Amino acid sequence: MSAQRIRPATLSDIDELDALEQAVFATDRISRRSFRSLIARETAETLVAERDGRIAGYGMILFRAGTGMARLYSLAVHPDHAGQGIGRQLLEAAEDAAYEHDRLFLRLEVREDNSGAIALYRKMGYRAIGRVADYYQDGMAALRFEKVLRDAARPVIAQTPYYEQTTDFTCGAACLAMAFARFVSPDYLDPVWEVRFWREATTVFMLAGPGGCEPYGLATVATDHGLAAEIWCSSESYLFLDTVRDPEKRRVMELAQTDFRARALAAGVAVRHRAFALDELRDNLAQGRVAIVLVSGYLMMGSKVPHWVLAHADDGRHIIVHDPWVEEERGETAGDAANIPVPYAIFDRIARYGRSGLRAAVILEGKTAHV
Ligand SMILES: CC(C)(COP(=O)(O)OP(=O)(O)OC[C@H]1O[C@@H](n2cnc3c(N)ncnc32)[C@H](O)[C@@H]1OP(=O)(O)O)[C@@H](O)C(=O)NCCC(=O)NCCS
């Protein structure tokens, strides 16, 4: 039986990597010089699959500084060893390396005509998120794929059920439904409750469409229906008005927010007017609470809209998040959006919105937990 292992590449592998590159790719090859600099680079990881002491394949990932992303820069298996599971093992090793580097996603581009590699990526749980025309030297288009990274050996056992929002504007209400399901009853995981919570907590308008929710509205509805709530909000001003030009819309939003503030105050909801620190969130999660947290939608759904997600657990390195938004057009399923392990540093970066870096969260727990 042949001996096989996967290990990090070293500079002494360059001759073999170069030969492999020539054997596998007709265009867009990585040069010896690039191999040399990529192997040495801190922000790249090159893994080789050895079979009987020879390199049978390699995979390379790049880490872009300041993002939650790792990119599969190259994956190749020598034709003599194709179809033996080496490509899959290299890809798994690359995913593990990206996860260990605190990345949230692994992304890759693949030639549109490369049906073998596309089959491998689909089988490994990647979903197509876009197409880039004229990407390769010969003019071929690329398909872009993405996968949320998780620890396969330690799946999250969530106490909080997941619920997918059924409209574009009910993210906050869907988070409330999940919190109620955690503390009261799974019956709340229902579009009737989702829309009711939204009607009760909406700011009426937001951006172009119907209004989303703001923290005082969410906290008011939570307490009205029997949860204990606390608001953390870095701004004392009315929220989400920057992009609203129509004065009448602004007036209505301000009235709705005035009402929510008065009701939250009357209900005894504590409000902290400062940006929360990650450790404060972690302390609250450790005490069995959950948090509806405002994020810039950027990482989660590729656009900069205010968005609410539910932070419900902490594994010591990640905040575990239920994102109620499932991007069906990009092939996402509820399985992708539930229990997303967001590395601490990335969570800290995405948990803010807009130019002013508004930081907001509503901390929730069952009322009986107090006594
Ligand atoms: C794509 C590549 C890395 C796959 O490596 P491999 O070791 O042959 O793949 P594996 O044996 O691990 O295959 C794993 C799965 O991928 C899929 N797959 C791989 N090659 C396939 C092919 N040619 N046609 C259809 N499915 C294929 C299969 O689903 C397979 O699972 P199965 O064996 O249970 O059917 C390899 O063919 C290669 O180096 N190709 C040329 C370079 C390249 O295209 N790189 C990707 C650039 S983005």
XYZ file of C-alpha atoms and ligand atoms in Angstrom:
419
model
C 0.000 0.000 0.000
C 1.293 3.467 -0.831
C 2.186 5.917 1.942
C 0.461 9.272 1.794
C 0.466 12.427 3.857
C -0.328 16.116 3.582
C 2.241 18.608 4.853
C 3.182 22.267 4.409
C 5.397 22.934 1.396
C 9.017 24.032 1.789
C 11.351 25.798 -0.599
C 12.975 22.458 -1.486
C 9.647 21.368 -3.071
C 9.834 23.986 -5.823
C 11.270 21.713 -8.554
C 8.518 19.168 -8.043
C 5.795 21.815 -7.731
C 6.988 23.408 -10.962
C 6.913 20.057 -12.774
C 3.422 19.370 -11.418
C 2.226 22.795 -12.527
C 3.490 22.105 -16.070
C 1.785 18.697 -16.127
C -1.574 19.977 -14.883
C -2.210 23.493 -16.239
C -2.030 24.721 -19.845
C -2.402 28.419 -18.967
C -2.288 30.706 -15.905
C 0.566 28.707 -14.380
C 2.266 29.744 -11.165
C 5.930 30.493 -11.946
C 8.865 29.128 -9.918
C 9.433 32.633 -8.658
C 5.851 32.960 -7.473
C 6.007 29.556 -5.785
C 9.113 30.702 -3.953
C 7.520 33.886 -2.662
C 4.152 32.271 -1.908
C 5.708 29.445 0.120
C 7.648 31.969 2.169
C 4.739 34.377 2.605
C 3.030 34.658 5.987
C -0.322 35.321 4.371
C -0.323 32.169 2.253
C -0.327 28.478 3.046
C 0.837 25.864 0.549
C 0.054 22.244 1.338
C 1.459 19.298 -0.589
C 0.105 15.764 -0.800
C 2.966 13.296 -0.786
C 2.633 9.814 -2.099
C 5.614 7.494 -1.604
C 7.829 10.509 -1.023
C 6.787 12.292 -4.244
C 4.448 15.245 -4.568
C 1.150 14.040 -6.057
C -0.753 17.300 -5.618
C -0.854 20.636 -3.869
C -3.307 23.236 -2.662
C -2.615 26.866 -1.858
C -4.671 29.369 0.102
C -4.191 33.086 0.575
C -5.346 35.110 3.566
C -6.321 38.642 2.778
C -5.402 40.920 5.656
C -8.318 42.535 7.435
C -11.016 40.252 6.030
C -12.709 37.088 7.149
C -11.888 35.523 3.843
C -9.398 32.937 2.695
C -9.018 32.251 -0.991
C -8.133 28.939 -2.601
C -5.505 30.187 -4.990
C -4.683 26.860 -6.599
C -5.484 23.166 -6.337
C -3.876 20.514 -8.517
C -3.434 16.759 -8.541
C -1.031 15.065 -10.940
C -2.949 13.197 -13.693
C -1.243 9.935 -12.625
C -2.952 10.232 -9.243
C -6.302 11.716 -10.255
C -9.528 10.190 -9.006
C -7.993 8.744 -5.823
C -9.367 11.213 -3.343
C -6.252 13.404 -3.129
C -8.001 16.533 -4.400
C -10.672 16.162 -1.753
C -8.094 15.633 1.014
C -6.116 18.684 -0.075
C -9.257 20.781 -0.109
C -10.209 19.574 3.388
C -6.695 20.377 4.626
C -6.932 23.843 3.043
C -10.286 24.438 4.772
C -8.806 23.348 8.114
C -5.857 25.709 7.623
C -8.184 28.602 6.801
C -10.360 27.814 9.846
C -7.258 27.699 12.053
C -6.341 31.142 10.717
C -9.702 32.427 11.998
C -11.332 32.765 8.627
C -15.070 32.672 8.120
C -15.255 31.738 4.441
C -13.146 30.002 1.843
C -13.669 31.378 -1.650
C -12.355 30.218 -4.988
C -12.593 30.768 -8.712
C -12.775 27.928 -11.196
C -12.884 27.841 -14.984
C -16.447 27.582 -16.158
C -15.510 24.610 -18.374
C -13.769 22.674 -15.566
C -16.578 20.266 -14.780
C -14.381 17.912 -12.733
C -13.251 20.584 -10.273
C -16.752 22.090 -10.145
C -18.136 18.647 -9.238
C -15.556 18.390 -6.445
C -16.430 21.818 -5.022
C -20.159 21.176 -5.121
C -19.704 17.823 -3.445
C -17.675 19.525 -0.693
C -20.491 21.964 0.058
C -19.387 25.030 -1.896
C -22.046 27.193 -3.463
C -21.751 29.328 -6.549
C -21.901 33.032 -5.696
C -21.049 34.604 -9.019
C -19.456 34.517 -12.461
C -16.578 36.668 -13.669
C -16.344 37.051 -17.465
C -12.947 36.960 -19.187
C -11.134 35.921 -16.022
C -8.456 33.606 -17.379
C -5.634 34.330 -19.829
C -7.507 32.572 -22.653
C -10.671 34.593 -22.008
C -12.591 31.830 -20.201
C -15.046 32.953 -17.523
C -14.638 31.974 -13.888
C -17.314 30.748 -11.541
C -16.857 31.945 -7.992
C -17.665 29.550 -5.150
C -17.816 30.006 -1.399
C -18.142 27.909 1.733
C -18.659 28.859 5.382
C -15.907 27.194 7.402
C -16.792 25.072 10.386
C -15.056 22.603 12.646
C -16.312 19.271 11.314
C -14.913 17.486 14.394
C -16.828 19.733 16.804
C -20.268 20.537 15.429
C -22.171 23.213 17.365
C -24.958 21.843 19.525
C -27.265 24.826 19.586
C -29.779 25.404 22.354
C -31.388 28.087 20.251
C -33.455 26.939 17.276
C -32.889 28.592 13.916
C -35.535 30.476 11.947
C -35.203 31.892 8.435
C -36.811 35.295 7.822
C -39.544 35.069 5.209
C -39.452 38.694 4.032
C -36.641 41.116 3.198
C -37.343 43.359 6.167
C -38.062 41.032 9.108
C -34.515 40.136 10.231
C -35.004 41.700 13.660
C -38.388 40.040 14.103
C -36.961 36.660 13.024
C -34.234 37.070 15.672
C -36.943 37.778 18.260
C -38.793 34.627 17.183
C -35.619 32.592 17.742
C -35.083 34.152 21.171
C -38.691 33.360 22.158
C -38.234 29.817 20.899
C -35.148 29.497 23.089
C -36.713 30.879 26.265
C -40.434 30.214 25.910
C -41.682 27.895 23.180
C -40.833 26.679 19.659
C -44.336 27.808 18.653
C -42.846 31.258 17.998
C -40.953 29.937 14.960
C -43.809 30.894 12.730
C -44.314 33.541 10.019
C -47.419 34.840 11.807
C -45.308 35.648 14.887
C -42.502 36.949 12.653
C -44.823 39.453 10.973
C -46.534 40.323 14.235
C -43.204 41.049 15.945
C -42.208 43.138 12.942
C -45.481 45.126 12.996
C -44.926 45.792 16.677
C -41.236 46.747 16.386
C -40.891 48.380 12.976
C -39.474 51.856 12.368
C -42.095 52.045 9.574
C -39.612 53.137 6.887
C -36.029 52.284 6.128
C -33.903 52.649 2.990
C -36.142 51.973 0.004
C -38.635 49.438 1.333
C -40.631 48.825 4.490
C -38.825 49.604 7.722
C -36.656 47.251 9.668
C -36.360 47.278 13.430
C -34.323 49.379 15.837
C -33.134 48.317 19.288
C -35.784 50.092 21.368
C -38.567 48.558 19.300
C -37.063 45.092 19.597
C -36.580 45.452 23.344
C -40.119 46.823 23.807
C -41.660 43.894 21.967
C -39.468 41.410 23.842
C -40.598 42.761 27.227
C -44.242 43.096 26.122
C -44.237 39.372 25.407
C -42.439 38.301 28.550
C -38.654 38.360 28.036
C -36.161 40.455 30.003
C -34.264 42.878 27.771
C -31.334 45.258 27.970
C -30.278 47.687 25.227
C -26.692 48.476 24.273
C -26.493 51.316 21.809
C -23.479 53.517 21.090
C -25.603 56.461 19.904
C -28.287 58.455 21.692
C -29.619 59.938 18.437
C -32.470 58.611 16.349
C -31.217 55.701 14.300
C -31.023 54.914 10.602
C -32.031 58.380 9.459
C -28.806 59.231 7.546
C -30.035 57.847 4.260
C -33.641 59.036 4.566
C -34.112 62.165 2.443
C -37.889 62.496 2.532
C -38.731 64.777 5.524
C -42.106 63.129 6.025
C -40.494 59.694 6.299
C -37.969 61.077 8.766
C -40.749 62.551 10.869
C -42.635 59.255 11.017
C -39.468 57.329 11.876
C -38.639 59.785 14.642
C -42.159 59.492 16.078
C -41.954 55.691 16.049
C -38.580 55.814 17.778
C -39.786 58.365 20.343
C -42.637 56.031 21.211
C -40.347 52.979 21.510
C -37.941 54.883 23.769
C -40.726 55.950 26.100
C -42.156 52.440 26.232
C -38.773 50.787 26.805
C -38.131 53.242 29.647
C -41.578 52.594 31.141
C -40.958 48.847 30.959
C -37.758 49.295 32.968
C -35.431 48.245 30.158
C -31.847 49.205 31.032
C -30.028 51.149 28.306
C -26.251 51.458 28.017
C -25.133 54.243 25.723
C -21.730 53.057 24.673
C -20.176 50.671 22.196
C -20.151 47.236 23.780
C -16.921 45.305 24.027
C -16.741 41.753 22.772
C -15.970 40.494 26.288
C -19.219 41.987 27.571
C -21.126 40.100 24.917
C -19.223 36.921 25.770
C -20.037 37.327 29.488
C -23.726 37.605 28.672
C -23.690 34.590 26.374
C -21.916 32.632 29.130
C -24.814 33.476 31.437
C -27.269 31.893 29.045
C -28.532 35.085 27.423
C -28.735 35.747 23.693
C -28.103 38.980 21.820
C -29.757 40.460 18.766
C -26.810 42.303 17.247
C -26.693 44.945 14.531
C -24.224 44.060 11.785
C -23.229 45.642 8.570
C -24.642 43.102 6.142
C -21.388 43.237 4.220
C -19.763 39.961 5.193
C -22.899 38.002 5.725
C -24.810 38.876 2.619
C -22.566 40.973 0.454
C -24.274 44.345 0.803
C -24.047 47.181 3.278
C -27.495 47.259 4.799
C -28.373 47.336 8.477
C -29.023 43.778 9.476
C -29.841 41.972 12.720
C -28.412 38.578 13.599
C -28.760 36.464 16.729
C -25.575 35.757 18.690
C -26.442 32.777 20.847
C -23.295 30.891 21.839
C -19.541 31.143 22.207
C -17.085 28.301 21.613
C -14.004 30.009 23.037
C -12.818 31.382 19.687
C -16.006 32.237 17.814
C -19.328 33.922 18.454
C -21.934 31.486 17.148
C -24.489 33.339 15.090
C -27.854 32.538 13.529
C -28.233 34.776 10.492
C -31.960 34.820 9.652
C -31.193 35.863 6.083
C -30.714 33.002 3.628
C -29.393 34.149 0.283
C -31.351 31.724 -1.851
C -30.264 33.322 -5.123
C -26.722 32.337 -4.214
C -27.684 28.771 -3.396
C -27.550 29.271 0.347
C -29.678 27.084 2.591
C -30.715 27.439 6.224
C -27.846 25.057 7.043
C -25.374 27.694 5.824
C -26.950 30.523 7.800
C -27.467 28.736 11.135
C -24.710 28.419 13.751
C -22.111 30.393 11.814
C -18.870 30.380 13.821
C -17.709 33.978 13.452
C -14.130 34.442 14.730
C -13.968 37.048 17.526
C -11.962 39.612 15.557
C -14.335 39.391 12.606
C -17.420 39.620 14.800
C -15.968 42.711 16.434
C -15.519 44.260 12.996
C -18.907 43.420 11.506
C -20.930 44.300 14.623
C -21.229 47.963 13.640
C -23.144 49.867 11.032
C -22.728 52.925 8.871
C -20.143 55.666 8.711
C -20.508 56.468 12.380
C -19.849 52.836 13.325
C -23.130 52.493 15.232
C -22.899 49.588 17.621
C -26.169 48.141 18.927
C -27.428 44.982 20.565
C -30.459 43.833 22.513
C -29.613 41.336 25.231
C -32.417 38.917 26.043
C -33.195 36.259 28.567
C -36.225 34.442 29.938
C -37.835 36.367 32.802
C -37.705 33.401 35.137
C -33.914 33.313 34.745
C -33.771 36.380 37.024
C -35.335 34.822 40.094
C -9.834 18.938 -9.820
C -8.796 18.021 -9.212
C -7.973 18.805 -8.184
C -9.522 16.872 -8.508
O -8.567 16.076 -7.844
P -8.745 14.489 -7.708
O -7.738 14.004 -6.707
O -8.739 13.862 -9.016
O -10.223 14.419 -7.087
P -10.779 13.363 -6.020
O -10.347 11.997 -6.404
O -10.421 13.822 -4.658
O -12.324 13.524 -6.269
C -13.236 13.966 -5.285
C -14.605 14.205 -5.928
O -14.514 15.259 -6.853
C -15.327 14.981 -8.013
N -14.484 14.879 -9.190
C -13.144 14.980 -9.238
N -12.728 14.922 -10.492
C -13.806 14.765 -11.263
C -14.010 14.643 -12.671
N -13.006 14.691 -13.534
N -15.277 14.540 -13.119
C -16.311 14.520 -12.253
N -16.172 14.613 -10.928
C -14.940 14.745 -10.435
C -16.020 13.708 -7.708
O -17.252 14.053 -7.134
C -15.147 13.043 -6.696
O -15.870 12.280 -5.801
P -16.074 10.697 -6.063
O -14.677 10.160 -6.272
O -16.702 10.246 -4.801
O -16.905 10.624 -7.270
C -7.857 17.415 -10.269
O -8.635 16.773 -11.240
C -6.971 18.407 -10.966
O -5.865 18.705 -10.524
N -7.454 18.942 -12.100
C -6.675 19.890 -12.890
C -6.402 21.178 -12.156
C -7.676 21.829 -11.708
O -8.651 21.824 -12.399
N -7.634 22.442 -10.520
C -8.753 23.176 -9.988
C -8.587 24.583 -10.360
S -9.821 25.603 -9.633
